[in-house]
mmCIF file of C-alpha atoms and ligand atoms in Angstrom:
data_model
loop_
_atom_site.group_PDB
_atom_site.id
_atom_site.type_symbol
_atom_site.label_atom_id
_atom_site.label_comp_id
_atom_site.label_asym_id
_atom_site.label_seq_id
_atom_site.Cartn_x
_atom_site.Cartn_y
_atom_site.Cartn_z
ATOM 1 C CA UNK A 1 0.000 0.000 0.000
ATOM 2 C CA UNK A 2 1.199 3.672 -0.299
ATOM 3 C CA UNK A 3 0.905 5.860 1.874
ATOM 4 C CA UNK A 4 -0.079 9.551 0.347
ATOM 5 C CA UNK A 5 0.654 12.725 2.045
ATOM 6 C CA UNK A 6 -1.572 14.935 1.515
ATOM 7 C CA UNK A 7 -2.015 18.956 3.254
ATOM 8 C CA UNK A 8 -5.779 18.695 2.770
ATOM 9 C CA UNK A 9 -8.379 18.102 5.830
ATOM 10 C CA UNK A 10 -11.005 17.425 2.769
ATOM 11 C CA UNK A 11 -9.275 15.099 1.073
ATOM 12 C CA UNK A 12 -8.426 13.345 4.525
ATOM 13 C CA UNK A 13 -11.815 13.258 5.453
ATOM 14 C CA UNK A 14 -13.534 12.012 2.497
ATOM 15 C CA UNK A 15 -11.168 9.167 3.084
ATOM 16 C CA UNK A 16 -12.582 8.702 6.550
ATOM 17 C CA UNK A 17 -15.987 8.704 4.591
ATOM 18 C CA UNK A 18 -15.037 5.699 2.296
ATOM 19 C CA UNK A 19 -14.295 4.061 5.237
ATOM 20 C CA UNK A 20 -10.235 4.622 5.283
ATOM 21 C CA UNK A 21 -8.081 5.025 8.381
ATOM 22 C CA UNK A 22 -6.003 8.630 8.249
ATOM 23 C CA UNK A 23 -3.214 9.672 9.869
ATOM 24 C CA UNK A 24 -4.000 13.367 11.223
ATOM 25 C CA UNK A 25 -2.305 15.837 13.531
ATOM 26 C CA UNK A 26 -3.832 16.464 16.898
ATOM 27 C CA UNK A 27 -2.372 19.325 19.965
ATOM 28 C CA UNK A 28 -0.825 16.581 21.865
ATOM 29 C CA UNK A 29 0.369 13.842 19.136
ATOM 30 C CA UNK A 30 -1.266 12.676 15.687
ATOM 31 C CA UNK A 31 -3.552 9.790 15.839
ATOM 32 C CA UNK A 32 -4.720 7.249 13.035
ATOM 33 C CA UNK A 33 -8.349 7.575 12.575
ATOM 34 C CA UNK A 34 -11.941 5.700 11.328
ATOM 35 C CA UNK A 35 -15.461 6.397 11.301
ATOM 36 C CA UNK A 36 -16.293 4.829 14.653
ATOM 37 C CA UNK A 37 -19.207 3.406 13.201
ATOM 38 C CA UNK A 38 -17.252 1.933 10.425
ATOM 39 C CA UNK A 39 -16.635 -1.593 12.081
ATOM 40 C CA UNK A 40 -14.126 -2.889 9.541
ATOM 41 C CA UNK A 41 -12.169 0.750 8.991
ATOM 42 C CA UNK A 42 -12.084 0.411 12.976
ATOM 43 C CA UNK A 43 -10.753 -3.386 13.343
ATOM 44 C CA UNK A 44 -7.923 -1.999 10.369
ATOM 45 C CA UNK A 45 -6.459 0.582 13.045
ATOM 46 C CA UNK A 46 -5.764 -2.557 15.438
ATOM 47 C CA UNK A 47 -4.176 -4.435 12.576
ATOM 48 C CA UNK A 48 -2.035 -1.093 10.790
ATOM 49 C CA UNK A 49 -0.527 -0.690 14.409
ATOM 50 C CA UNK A 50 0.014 -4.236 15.780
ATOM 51 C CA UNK A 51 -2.512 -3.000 18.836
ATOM 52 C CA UNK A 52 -4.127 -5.309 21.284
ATOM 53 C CA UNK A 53 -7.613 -6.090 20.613
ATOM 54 C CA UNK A 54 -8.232 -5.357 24.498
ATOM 55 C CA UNK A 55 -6.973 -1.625 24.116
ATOM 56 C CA UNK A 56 -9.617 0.826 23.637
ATOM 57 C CA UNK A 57 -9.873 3.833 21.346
ATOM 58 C CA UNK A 58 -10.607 7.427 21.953
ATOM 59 C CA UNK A 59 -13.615 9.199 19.830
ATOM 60 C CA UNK A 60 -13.091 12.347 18.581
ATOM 61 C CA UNK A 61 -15.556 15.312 18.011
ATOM 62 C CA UNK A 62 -15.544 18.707 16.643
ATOM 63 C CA UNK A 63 -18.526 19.293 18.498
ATOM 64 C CA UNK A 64 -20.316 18.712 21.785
ATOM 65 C CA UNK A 65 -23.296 18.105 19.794
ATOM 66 C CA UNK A 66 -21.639 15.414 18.585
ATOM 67 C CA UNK A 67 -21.560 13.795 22.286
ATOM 68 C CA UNK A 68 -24.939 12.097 22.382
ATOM 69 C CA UNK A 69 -24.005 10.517 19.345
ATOM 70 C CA UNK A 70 -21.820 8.595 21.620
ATOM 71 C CA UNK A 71 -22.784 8.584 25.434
ATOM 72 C CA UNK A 72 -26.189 7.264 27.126
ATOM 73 C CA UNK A 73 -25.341 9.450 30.166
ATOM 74 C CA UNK A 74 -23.523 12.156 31.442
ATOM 75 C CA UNK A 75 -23.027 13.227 35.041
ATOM 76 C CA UNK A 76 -23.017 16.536 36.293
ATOM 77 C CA UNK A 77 -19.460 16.046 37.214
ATOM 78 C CA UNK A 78 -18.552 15.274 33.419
ATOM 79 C CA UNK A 79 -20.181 18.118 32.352
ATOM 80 C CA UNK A 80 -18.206 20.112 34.139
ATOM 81 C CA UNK A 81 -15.105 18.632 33.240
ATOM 82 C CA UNK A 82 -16.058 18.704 29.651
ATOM 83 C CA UNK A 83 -16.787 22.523 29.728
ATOM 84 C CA UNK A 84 -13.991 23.426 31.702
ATOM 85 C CA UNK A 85 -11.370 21.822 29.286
ATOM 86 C CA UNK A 86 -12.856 20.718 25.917
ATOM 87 C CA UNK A 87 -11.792 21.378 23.425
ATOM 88 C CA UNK A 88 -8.045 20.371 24.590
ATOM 89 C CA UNK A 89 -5.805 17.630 25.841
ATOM 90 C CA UNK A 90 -8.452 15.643 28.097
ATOM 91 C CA UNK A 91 -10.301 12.555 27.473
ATOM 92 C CA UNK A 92 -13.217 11.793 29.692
ATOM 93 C CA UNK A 93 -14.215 8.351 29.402
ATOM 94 C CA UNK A 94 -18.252 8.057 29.522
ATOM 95 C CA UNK A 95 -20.691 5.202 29.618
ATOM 96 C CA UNK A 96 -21.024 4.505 25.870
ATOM 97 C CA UNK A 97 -24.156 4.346 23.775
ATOM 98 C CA UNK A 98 -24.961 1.329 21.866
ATOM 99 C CA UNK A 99 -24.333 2.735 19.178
ATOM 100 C CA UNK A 100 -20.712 2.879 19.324
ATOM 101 C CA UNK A 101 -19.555 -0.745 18.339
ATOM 102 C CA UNK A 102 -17.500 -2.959 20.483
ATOM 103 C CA UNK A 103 -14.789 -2.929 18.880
ATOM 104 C CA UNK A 104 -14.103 0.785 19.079
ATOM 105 C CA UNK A 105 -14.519 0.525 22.921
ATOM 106 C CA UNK A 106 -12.395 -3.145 22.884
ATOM 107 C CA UNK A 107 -16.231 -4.640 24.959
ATOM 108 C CA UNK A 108 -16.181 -2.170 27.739
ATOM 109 C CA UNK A 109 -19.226 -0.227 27.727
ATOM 110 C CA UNK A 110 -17.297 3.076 28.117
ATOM 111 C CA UNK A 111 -16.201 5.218 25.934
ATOM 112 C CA UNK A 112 -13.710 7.768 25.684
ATOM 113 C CA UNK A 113 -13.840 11.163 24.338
ATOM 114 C CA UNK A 114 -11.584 14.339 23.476
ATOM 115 C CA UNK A 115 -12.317 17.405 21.473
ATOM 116 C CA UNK A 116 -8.563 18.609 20.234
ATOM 117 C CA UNK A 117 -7.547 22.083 20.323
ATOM 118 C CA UNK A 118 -5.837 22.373 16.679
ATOM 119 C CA UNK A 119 -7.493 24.070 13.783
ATOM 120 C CA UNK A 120 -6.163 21.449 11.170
ATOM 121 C CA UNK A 121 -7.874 18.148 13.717
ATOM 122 C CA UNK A 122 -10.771 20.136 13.867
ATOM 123 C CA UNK A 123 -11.516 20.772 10.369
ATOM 124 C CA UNK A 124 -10.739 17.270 9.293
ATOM 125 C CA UNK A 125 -13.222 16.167 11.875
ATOM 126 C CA UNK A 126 -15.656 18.907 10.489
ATOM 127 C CA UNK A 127 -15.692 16.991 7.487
ATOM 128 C CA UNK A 128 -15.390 13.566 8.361
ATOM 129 C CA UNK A 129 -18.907 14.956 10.103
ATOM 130 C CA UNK A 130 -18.817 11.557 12.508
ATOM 131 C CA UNK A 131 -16.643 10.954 15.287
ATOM 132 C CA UNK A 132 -13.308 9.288 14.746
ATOM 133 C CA UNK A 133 -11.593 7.172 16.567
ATOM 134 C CA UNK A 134 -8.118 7.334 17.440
ATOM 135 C CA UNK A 135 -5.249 5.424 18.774
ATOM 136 C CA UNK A 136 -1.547 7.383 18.937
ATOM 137 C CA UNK A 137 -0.436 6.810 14.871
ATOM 138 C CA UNK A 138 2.799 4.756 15.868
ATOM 139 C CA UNK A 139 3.391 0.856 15.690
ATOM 140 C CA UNK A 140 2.148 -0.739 19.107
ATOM 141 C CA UNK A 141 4.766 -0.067 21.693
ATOM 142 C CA UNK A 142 6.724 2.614 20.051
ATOM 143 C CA UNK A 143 6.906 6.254 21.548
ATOM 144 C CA UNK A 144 3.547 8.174 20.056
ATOM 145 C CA UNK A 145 4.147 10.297 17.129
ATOM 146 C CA UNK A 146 4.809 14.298 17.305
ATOM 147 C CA UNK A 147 6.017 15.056 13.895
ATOM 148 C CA UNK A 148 4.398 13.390 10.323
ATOM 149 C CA UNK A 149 7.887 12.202 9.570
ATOM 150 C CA UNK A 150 7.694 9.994 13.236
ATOM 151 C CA UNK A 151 3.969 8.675 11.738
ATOM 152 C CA UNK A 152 5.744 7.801 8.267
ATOM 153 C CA UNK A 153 8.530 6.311 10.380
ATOM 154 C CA UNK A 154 6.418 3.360 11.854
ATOM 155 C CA UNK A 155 3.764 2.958 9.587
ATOM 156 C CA UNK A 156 4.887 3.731 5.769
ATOM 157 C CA UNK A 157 2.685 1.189 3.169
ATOM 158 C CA UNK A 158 0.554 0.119 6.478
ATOM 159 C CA UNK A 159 -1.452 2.901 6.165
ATOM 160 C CA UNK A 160 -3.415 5.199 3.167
ATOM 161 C CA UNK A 161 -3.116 8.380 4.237
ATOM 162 C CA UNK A 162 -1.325 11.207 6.826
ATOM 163 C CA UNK A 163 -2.736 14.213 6.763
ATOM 164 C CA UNK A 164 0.644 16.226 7.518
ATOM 165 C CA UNK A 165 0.552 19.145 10.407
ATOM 166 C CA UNK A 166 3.397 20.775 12.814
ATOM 167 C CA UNK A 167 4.889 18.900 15.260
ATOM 168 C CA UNK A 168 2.663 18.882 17.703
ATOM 169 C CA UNK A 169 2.448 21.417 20.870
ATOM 170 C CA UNK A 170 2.380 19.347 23.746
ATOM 171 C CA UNK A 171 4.136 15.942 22.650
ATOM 172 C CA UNK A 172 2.360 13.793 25.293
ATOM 173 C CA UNK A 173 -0.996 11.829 24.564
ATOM 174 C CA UNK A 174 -3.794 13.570 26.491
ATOM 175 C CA UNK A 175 -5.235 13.099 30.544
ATOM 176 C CA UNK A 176 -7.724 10.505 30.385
ATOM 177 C CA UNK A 177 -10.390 10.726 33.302
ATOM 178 C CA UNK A 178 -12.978 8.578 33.823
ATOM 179 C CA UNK A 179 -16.205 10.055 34.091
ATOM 180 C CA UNK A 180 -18.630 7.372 35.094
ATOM 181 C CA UNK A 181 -18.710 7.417 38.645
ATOM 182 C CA UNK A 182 -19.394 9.888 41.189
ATOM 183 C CA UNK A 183 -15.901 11.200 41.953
ATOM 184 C CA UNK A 184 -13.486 11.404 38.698
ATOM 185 C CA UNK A 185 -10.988 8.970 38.355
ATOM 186 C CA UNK A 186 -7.279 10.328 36.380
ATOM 187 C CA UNK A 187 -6.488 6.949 34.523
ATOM 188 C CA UNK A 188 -3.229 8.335 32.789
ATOM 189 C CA UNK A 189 -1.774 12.432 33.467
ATOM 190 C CA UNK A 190 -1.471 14.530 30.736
ATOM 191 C CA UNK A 191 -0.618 18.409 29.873
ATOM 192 C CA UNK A 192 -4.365 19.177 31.543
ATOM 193 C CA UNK A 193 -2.918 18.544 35.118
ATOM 194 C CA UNK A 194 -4.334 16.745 38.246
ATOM 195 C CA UNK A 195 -4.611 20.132 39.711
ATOM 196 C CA UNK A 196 -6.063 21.986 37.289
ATOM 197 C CA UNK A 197 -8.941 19.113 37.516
ATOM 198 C CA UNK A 198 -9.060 19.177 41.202
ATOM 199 C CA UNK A 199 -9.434 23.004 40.998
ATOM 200 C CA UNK A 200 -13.375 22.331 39.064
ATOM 201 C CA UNK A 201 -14.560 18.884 40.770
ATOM 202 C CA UNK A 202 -12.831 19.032 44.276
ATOM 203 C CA UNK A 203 -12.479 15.042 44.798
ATOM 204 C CA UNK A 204 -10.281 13.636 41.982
ATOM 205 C CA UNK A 205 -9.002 9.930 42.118
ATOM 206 C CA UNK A 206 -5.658 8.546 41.326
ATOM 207 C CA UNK A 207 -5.341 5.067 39.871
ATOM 208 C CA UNK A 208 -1.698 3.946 40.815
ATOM 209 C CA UNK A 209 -2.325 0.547 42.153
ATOM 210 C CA UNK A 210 -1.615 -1.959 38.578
ATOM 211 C CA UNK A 211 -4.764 -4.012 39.506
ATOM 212 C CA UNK A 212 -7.308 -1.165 38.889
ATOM 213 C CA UNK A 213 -4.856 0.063 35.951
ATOM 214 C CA UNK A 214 -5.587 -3.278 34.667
ATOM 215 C CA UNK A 215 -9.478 -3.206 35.457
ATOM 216 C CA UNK A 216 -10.069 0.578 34.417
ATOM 217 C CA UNK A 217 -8.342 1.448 31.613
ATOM 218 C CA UNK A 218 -7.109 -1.993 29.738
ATOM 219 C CA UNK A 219 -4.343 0.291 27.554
ATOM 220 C CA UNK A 220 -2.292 1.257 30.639
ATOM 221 C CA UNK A 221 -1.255 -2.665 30.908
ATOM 222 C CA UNK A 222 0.452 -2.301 27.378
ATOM 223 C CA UNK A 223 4.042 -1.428 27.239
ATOM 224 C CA UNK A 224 4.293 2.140 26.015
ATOM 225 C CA UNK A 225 6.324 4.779 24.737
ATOM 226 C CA UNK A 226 9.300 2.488 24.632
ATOM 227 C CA UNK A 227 12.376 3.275 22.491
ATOM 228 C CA UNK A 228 14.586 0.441 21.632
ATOM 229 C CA UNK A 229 17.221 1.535 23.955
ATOM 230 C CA UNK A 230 17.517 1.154 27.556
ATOM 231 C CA UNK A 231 15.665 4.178 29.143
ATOM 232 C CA UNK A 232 17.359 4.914 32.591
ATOM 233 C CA UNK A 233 15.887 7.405 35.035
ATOM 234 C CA UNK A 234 18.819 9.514 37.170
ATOM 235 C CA UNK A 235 17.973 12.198 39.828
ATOM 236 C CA UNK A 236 21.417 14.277 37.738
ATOM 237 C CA UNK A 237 23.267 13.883 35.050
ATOM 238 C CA UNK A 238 25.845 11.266 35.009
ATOM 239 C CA UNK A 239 29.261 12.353 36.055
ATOM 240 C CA UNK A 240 30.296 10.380 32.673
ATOM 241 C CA UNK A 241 28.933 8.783 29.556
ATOM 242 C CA UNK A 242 29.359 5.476 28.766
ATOM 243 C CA UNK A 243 29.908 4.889 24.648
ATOM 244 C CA UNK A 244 26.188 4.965 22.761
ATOM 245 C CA UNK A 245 24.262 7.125 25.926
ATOM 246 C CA UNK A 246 22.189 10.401 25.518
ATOM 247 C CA UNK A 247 20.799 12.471 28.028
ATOM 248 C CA UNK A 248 17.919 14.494 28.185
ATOM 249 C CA UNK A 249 16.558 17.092 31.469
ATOM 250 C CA UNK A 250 16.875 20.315 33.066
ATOM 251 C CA UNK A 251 20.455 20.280 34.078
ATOM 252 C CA UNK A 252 22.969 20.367 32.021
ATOM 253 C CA UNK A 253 25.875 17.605 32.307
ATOM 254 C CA UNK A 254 29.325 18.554 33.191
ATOM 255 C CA UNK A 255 31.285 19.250 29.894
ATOM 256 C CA UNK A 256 33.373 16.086 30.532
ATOM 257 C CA UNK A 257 30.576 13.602 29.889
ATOM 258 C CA UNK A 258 29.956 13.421 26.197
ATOM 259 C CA UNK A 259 26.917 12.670 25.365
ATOM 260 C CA UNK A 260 26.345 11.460 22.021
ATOM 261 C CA UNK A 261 22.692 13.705 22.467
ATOM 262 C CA UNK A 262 22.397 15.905 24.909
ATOM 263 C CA UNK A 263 18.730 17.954 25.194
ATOM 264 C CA UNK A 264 18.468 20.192 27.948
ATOM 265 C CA UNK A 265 14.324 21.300 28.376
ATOM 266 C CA UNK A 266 13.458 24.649 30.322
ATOM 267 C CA UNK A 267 10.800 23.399 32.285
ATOM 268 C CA UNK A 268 8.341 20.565 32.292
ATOM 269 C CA UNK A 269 5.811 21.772 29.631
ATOM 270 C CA UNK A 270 9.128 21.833 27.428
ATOM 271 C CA UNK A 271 10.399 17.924 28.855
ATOM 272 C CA UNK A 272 7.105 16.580 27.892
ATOM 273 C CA UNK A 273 6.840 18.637 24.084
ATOM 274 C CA UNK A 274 10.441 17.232 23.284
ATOM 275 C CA UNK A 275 10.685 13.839 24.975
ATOM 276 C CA UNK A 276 8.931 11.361 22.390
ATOM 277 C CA UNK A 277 10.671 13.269 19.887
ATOM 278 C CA UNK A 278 14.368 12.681 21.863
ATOM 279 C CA UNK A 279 13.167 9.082 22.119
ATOM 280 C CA UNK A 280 13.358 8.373 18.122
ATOM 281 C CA UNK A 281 16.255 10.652 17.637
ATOM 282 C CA UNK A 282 18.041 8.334 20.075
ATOM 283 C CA UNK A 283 16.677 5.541 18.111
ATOM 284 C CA UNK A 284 18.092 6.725 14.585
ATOM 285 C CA UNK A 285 21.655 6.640 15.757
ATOM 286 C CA UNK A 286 21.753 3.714 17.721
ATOM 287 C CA UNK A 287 21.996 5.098 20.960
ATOM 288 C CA UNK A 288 22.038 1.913 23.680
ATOM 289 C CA UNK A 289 21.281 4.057 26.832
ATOM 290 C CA UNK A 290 19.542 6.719 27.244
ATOM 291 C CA UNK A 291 19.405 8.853 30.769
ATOM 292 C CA UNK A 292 16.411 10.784 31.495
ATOM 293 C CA UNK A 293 16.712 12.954 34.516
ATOM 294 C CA UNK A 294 13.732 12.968 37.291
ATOM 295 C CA UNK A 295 11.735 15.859 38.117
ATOM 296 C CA UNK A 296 8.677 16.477 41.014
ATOM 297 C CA UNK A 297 5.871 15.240 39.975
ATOM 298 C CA UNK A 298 3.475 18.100 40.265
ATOM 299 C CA UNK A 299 2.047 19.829 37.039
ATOM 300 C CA UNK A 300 2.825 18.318 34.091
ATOM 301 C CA UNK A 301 5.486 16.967 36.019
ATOM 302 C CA UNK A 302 3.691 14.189 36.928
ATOM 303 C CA UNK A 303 2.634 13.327 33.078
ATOM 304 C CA UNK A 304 6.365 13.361 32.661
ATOM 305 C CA UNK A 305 7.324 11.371 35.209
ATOM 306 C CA UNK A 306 4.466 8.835 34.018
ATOM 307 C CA UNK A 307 6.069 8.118 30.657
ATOM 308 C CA UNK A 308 9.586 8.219 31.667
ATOM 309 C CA UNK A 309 8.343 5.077 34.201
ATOM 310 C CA UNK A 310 6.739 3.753 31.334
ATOM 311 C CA UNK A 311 9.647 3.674 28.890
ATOM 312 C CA UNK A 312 12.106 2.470 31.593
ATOM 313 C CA UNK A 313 9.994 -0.283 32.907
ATOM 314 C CA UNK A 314 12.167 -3.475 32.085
ATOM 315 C CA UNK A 315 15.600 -3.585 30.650
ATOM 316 C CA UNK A 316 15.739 -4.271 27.029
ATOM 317 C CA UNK A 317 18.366 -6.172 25.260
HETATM 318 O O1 LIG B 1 -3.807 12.535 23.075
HETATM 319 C C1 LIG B 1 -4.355 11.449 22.870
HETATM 320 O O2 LIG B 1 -5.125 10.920 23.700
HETATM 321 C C2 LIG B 1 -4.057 10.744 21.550
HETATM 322 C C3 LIG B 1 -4.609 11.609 20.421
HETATM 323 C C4 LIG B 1 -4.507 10.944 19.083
HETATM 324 O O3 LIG B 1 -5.934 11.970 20.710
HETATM 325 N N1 LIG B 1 -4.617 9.429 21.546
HETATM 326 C C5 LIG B 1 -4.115 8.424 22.290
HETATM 327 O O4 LIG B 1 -4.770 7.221 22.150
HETATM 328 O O5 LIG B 1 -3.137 8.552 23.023
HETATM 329 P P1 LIG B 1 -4.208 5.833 22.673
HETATM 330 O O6 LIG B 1 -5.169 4.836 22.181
HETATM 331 O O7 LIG B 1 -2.810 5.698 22.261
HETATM 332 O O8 LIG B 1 -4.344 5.927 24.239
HETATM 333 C C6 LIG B 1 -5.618 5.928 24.812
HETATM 334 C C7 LIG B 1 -5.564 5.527 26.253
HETATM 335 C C8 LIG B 1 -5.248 4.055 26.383
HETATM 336 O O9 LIG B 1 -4.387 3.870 27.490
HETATM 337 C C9 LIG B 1 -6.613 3.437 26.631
HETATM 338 O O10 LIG B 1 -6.552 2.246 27.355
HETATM 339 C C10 LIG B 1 -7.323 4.544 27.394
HETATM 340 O O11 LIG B 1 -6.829 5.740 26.842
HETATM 341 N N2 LIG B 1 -8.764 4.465 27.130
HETATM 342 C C11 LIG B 1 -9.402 4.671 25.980
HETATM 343 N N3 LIG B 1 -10.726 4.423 26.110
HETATM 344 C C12 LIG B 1 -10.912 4.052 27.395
HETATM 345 C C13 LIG B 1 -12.057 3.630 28.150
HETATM 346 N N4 LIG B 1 -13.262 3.552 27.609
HETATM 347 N N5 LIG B 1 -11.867 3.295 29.445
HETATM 348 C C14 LIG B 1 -10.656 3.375 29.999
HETATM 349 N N6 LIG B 1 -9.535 3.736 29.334
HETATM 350 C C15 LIG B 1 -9.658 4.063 28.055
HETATM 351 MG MG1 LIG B 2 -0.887 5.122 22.177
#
């Protein structure tokens, strides 16, 4: 198959329309997309990326309108997430209509859902005029995608079409809260922060324990965001760098440890818009190690912190 590149949300979306999966450009990274209601443009995502039948997708809307299309309830407390922070980064996972098929929502009878704040996502979906679902656009396991290059990267002649954007502003996948019990539950942090969520609903949850990671949100099981190299979190920089290593974080090394890629970030917004990016840089030149330094976990911090665990969780060979 080959994969066109086109600039055109039309174009992309009358591709959703025949029943096509796109590649399109989102605020936090691009995602491959279907007609939700397309059952066999859906099951193609799962088999273009190599992802889990158990691993739910996100629908995405233009439109609140668009939301009973896809929900049988909303609480109160969803509401007011959704009008606090839509459109933008956040997903809030609803009680799904039946409507939307099983194999967008992977059998749970929840759905979730994210308006994106980027012109380009939301005219596509404009067009498309029926919520799409997306996954990240990378191959199952691989950091998500923040540049059109990173999408062509992993799934060149697997896919139709990428509709090609910027590299995207925040570079981590979006907060995912579930929305379908009394008190919120944050299922995976994100640029929209713990706090700032607190700050509208008061009680927030926090699933950390892996046997309601497993229960709520099947995706969170998955290995994620890995690079092929060993991803090793340090509180500093290393004194000295072993042959193949990179570092990225706020400090910067001592001039004496070479680096083969060094990225020093200003803050934590800018540590979560270049890390997936670092990742695959580290990959194209073969780096073996690569050191991430730690920071608090507040903010986006904590979305930071999240991935870096992620990516370092079990030594690679
Ligand atoms: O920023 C994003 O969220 C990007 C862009 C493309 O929108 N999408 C994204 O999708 O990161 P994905 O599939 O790579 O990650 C979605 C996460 C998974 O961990 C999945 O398990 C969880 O959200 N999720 C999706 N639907 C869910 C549901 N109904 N209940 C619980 N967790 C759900
Ligand atoms: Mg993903």
């Amino acid at each position: 198959m080959e994969t066109v590149l086109t600039d055109s949300p039309v174009d992309a979306a009358a591709r959703i329309q025949q029943g096509e999966i796109v590649a399109f450009p989102t605020e936090t990274v691009y995602g491959l997309g279907a007609d939700i209601f397309n059952e066999s443009a859906v099951r193609s995502i799962f088999e273009a990326k190599g992802r889990p039948r158990d691993n739910p997708l996100i629908a995405h809307i233009f439109s609140l309108e668009q939301i009973s299309e896809l929900t049988s309830n909303v609480s109160e407390v969803a509401w007011n997430i959704i009008h606090q922070f839509f459109p933008g980064p956040l997903t809030v996972v609803l009680p799904k209509s039946v409507r939307v098929p099983d194999v967008a929502s992977a059998g749970l009878n929840t759905i979730g859902v994210r308006m994106p704040l980027h012109g380009l996502a939301n005219s596509f979906l404009r067009e498309a005029g029926v919520p799409v679902v997306a996954p990240s656009a990378n191959l199952s396991g691989k950091p998500s995608p923040t540049t059109w290059q990173a999408v062509l990267e992993d799934l060149n002649g697997r896919i139709p079409c990428i509709l090609k954007g910027e590299i995207t502003r925040f570079g981590i996948e979006s907060t995912v809260v579930d929305c379908t019990k009394e008190i919120p539950i944050l299922l995976r942090p994100g640029s929209v922060t713990l706090e700032q969520i607190q700050d509208v609903t008061g009680q927030v949850e926090v699933v950390s324990a892996m046997d309601l990671v497993v229960v709520r949100s099947p995706g969170l099981k998955h290995r994620h965001y890995s690079p092929r190299a060993n991803v090793v979190a340090v509180a500093w920089p290393p004194d000295s760098a072993p042959p193949k290593s990179a570092y990225i974080g706020l400090t910067l090394p001592q001039q004496s440890a070479s680096f083969e890629l060094t990225k020093i970030v200003r803050d934590p917004e800018d540590y979560a818009h270049e890390l997936f990016r670092f990742f695959r840089d580290c990959d194209a030149i073969g780096i073996d190690i690569i050191y991430c330094q730690t920071i608090p976990e507040t903010g986006v911090g904590k979305a930071v912190m999240d991935r870096l665990r992620r990516a370092s969780e079990g030594a690679k060979d």
